[in-house]
JSON list of C-alpha atoms in Angstrom, two decimals:
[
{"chain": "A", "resi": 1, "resn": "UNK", "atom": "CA", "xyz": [0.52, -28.20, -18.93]},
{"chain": "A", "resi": 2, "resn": "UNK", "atom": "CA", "xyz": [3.86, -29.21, -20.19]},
{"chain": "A", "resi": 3, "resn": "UNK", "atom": "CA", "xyz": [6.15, -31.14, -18.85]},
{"chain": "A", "resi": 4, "resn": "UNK", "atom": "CA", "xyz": [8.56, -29.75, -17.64]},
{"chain": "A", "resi": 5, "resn": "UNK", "atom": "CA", "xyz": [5.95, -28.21, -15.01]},
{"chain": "A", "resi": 6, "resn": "UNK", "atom": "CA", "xyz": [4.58, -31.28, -14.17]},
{"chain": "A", "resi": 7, "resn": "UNK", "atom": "CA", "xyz": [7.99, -32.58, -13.40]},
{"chain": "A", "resi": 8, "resn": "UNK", "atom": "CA", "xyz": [8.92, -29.43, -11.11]},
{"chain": "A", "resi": 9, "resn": "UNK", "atom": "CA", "xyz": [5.47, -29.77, -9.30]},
{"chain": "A", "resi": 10, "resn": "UNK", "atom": "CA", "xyz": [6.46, -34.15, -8.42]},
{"chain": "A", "resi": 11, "resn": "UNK", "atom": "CA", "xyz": [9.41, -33.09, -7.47]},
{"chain": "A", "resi": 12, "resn": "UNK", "atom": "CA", "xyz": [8.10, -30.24, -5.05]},
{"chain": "A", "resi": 13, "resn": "UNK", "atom": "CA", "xyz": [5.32, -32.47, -3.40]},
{"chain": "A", "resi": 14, "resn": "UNK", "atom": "CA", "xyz": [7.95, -35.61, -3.34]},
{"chain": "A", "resi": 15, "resn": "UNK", "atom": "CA", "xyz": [10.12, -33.35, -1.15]},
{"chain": "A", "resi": 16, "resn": "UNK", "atom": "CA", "xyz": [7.75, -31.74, 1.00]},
{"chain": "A", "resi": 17, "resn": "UNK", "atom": "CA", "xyz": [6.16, -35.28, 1.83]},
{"chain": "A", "resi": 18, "resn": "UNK", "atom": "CA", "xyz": [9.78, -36.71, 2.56]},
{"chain": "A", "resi": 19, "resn": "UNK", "atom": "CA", "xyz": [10.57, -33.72, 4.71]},
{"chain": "A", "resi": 20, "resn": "UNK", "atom": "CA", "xyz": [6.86, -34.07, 6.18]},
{"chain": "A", "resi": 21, "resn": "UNK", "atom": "CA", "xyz": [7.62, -38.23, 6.95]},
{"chain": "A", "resi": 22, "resn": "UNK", "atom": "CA", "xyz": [10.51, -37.87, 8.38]},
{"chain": "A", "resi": 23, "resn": "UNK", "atom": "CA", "xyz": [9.61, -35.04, 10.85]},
{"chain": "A", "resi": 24, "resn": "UNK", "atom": "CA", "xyz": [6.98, -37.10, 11.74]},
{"chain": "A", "resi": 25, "resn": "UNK", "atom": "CA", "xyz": [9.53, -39.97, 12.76]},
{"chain": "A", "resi": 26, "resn": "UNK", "atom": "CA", "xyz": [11.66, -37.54, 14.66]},
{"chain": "A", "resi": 27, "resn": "UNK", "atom": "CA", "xyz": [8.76, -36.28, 15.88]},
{"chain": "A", "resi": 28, "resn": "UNK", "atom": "CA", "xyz": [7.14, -39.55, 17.35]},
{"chain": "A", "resi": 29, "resn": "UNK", "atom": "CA", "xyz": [10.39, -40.16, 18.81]},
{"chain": "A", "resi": 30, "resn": "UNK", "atom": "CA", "xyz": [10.56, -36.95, 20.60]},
{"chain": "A", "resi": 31, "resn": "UNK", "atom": "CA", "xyz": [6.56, -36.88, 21.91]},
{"chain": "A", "resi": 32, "resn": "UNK", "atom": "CA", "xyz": [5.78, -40.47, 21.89]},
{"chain": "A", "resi": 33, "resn": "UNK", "atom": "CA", "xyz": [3.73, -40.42, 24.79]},
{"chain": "A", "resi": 34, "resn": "UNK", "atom": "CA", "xyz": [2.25, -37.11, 25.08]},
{"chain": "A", "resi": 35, "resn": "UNK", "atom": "CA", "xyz": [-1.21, -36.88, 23.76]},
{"chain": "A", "resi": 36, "resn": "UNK", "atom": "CA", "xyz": [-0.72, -33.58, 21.73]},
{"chain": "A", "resi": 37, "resn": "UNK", "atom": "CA", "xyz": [1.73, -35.56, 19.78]},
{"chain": "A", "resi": 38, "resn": "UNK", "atom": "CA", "xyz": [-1.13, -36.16, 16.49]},
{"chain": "A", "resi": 39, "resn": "UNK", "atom": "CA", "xyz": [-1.94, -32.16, 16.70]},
{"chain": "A", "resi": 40, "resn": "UNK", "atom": "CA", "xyz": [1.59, -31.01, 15.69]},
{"chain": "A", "resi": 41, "resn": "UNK", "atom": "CA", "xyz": [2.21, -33.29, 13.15]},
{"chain": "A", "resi": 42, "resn": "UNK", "atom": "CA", "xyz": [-1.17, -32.14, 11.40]},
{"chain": "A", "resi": 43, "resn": "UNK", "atom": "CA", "xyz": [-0.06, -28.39, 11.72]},
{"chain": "A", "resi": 44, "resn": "UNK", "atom": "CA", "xyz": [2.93, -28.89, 10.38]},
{"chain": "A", "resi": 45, "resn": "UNK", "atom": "CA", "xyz": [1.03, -30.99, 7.56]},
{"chain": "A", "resi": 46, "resn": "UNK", "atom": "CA", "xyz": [-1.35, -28.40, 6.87]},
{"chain": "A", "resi": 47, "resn": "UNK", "atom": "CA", "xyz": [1.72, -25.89, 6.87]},
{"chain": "A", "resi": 48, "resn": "UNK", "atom": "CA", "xyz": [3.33, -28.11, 4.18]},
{"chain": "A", "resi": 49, "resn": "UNK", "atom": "CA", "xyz": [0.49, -28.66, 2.67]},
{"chain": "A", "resi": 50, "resn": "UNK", "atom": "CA", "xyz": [-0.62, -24.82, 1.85]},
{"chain": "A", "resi": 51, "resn": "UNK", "atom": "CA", "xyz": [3.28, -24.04, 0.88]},
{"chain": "A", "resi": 52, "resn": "UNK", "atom": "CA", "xyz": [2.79, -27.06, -1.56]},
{"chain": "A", "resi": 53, "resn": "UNK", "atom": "CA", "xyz": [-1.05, -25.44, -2.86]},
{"chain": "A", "resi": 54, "resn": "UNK", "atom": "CA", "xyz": [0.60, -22.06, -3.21]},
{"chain": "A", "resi": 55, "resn": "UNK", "atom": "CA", "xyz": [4.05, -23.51, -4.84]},
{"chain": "A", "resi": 56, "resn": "UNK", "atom": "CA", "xyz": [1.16, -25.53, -7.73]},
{"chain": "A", "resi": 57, "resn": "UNK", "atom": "CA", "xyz": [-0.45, -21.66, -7.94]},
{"chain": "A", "resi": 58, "resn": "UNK", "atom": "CA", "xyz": [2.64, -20.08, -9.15]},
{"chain": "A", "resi": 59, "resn": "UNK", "atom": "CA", "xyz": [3.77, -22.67, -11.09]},
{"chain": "A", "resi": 60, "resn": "UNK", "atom": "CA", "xyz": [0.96, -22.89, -13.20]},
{"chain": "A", "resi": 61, "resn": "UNK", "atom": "CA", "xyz": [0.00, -19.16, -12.78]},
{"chain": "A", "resi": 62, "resn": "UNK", "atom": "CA", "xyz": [-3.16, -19.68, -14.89]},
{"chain": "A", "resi": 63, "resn": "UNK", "atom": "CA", "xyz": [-4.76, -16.57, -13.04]},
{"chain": "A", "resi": 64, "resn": "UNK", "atom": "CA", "xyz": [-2.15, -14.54, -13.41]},
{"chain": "A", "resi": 65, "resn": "UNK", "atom": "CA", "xyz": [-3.47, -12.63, -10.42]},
{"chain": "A", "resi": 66, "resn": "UNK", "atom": "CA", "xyz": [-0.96, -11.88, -7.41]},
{"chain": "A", "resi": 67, "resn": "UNK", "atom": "CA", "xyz": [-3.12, -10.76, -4.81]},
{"chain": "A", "resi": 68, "resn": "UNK", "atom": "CA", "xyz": [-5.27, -13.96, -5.11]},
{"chain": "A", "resi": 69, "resn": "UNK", "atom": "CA", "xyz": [-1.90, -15.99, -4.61]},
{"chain": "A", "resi": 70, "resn": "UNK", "atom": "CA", "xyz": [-1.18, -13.68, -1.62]},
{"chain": "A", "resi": 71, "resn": "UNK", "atom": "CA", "xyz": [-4.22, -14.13, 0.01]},
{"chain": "A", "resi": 72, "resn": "UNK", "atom": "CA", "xyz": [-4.37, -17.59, -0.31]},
{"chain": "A", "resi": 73, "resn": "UNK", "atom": "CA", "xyz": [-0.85, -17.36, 1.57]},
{"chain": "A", "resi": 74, "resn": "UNK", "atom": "CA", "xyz": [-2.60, -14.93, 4.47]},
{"chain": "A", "resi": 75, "resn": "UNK", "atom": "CA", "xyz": [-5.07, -17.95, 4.87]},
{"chain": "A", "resi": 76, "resn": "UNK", "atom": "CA", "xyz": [-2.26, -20.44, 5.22]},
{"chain": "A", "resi": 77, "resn": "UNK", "atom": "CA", "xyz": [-0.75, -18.48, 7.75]},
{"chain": "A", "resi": 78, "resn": "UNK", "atom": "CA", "xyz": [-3.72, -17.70, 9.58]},
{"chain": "A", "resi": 79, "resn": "UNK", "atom": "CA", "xyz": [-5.16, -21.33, 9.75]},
{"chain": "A", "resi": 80, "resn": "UNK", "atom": "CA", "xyz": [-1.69, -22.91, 10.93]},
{"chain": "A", "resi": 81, "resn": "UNK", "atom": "CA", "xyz": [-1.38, -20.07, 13.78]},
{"chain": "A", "resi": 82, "resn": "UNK", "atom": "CA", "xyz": [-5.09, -20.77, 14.96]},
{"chain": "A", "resi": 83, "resn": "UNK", "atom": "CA", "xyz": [-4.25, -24.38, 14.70]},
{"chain": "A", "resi": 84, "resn": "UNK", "atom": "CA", "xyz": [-1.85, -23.56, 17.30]},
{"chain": "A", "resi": 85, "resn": "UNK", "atom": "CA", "xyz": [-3.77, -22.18, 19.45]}
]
């Protein structure tokens, strides 16, 4: 892997965790004392965390293979949804 992937993937998950804390503050301040408070925040983590998984699969785009990269987005989707529910 060179660098200059390396350095675009950092600065992908450094973003997505920043956006990530701080919803979590505004978050907390919002919902502070309801009890469904902790299941939001982990959707939205999971959601940031599969946008970051699939970002890392194009970037490095060892398979080459689109429709693995779009299923693994269909699974995303479908998790954070039923998460939801």
């Amino acid at each position: 892997m060179d660098m200059n992937k390396y350095n675009k993937q950092k600065n992908f998950f450094s973003i997505v965790h920043t956006i990530f804390f701080f919803t979590w503050i505004i978050l907390k301040e919002i919902y502070l004392d309801k009890e469904y408070f902790f299941y939001i925040v982990l959707n939205i983590y999971v959601i940031f965390s599969g946008i970051s998984f699939l970002v890392i699969l194009k970037l490095n785009d060892k398979l080459g293979e689109k429709k693995f990269t779009s299923i693994m987005l269909v699974i995303v989707i479908l998790a954070s949804i039923l998460s939801f529910l």
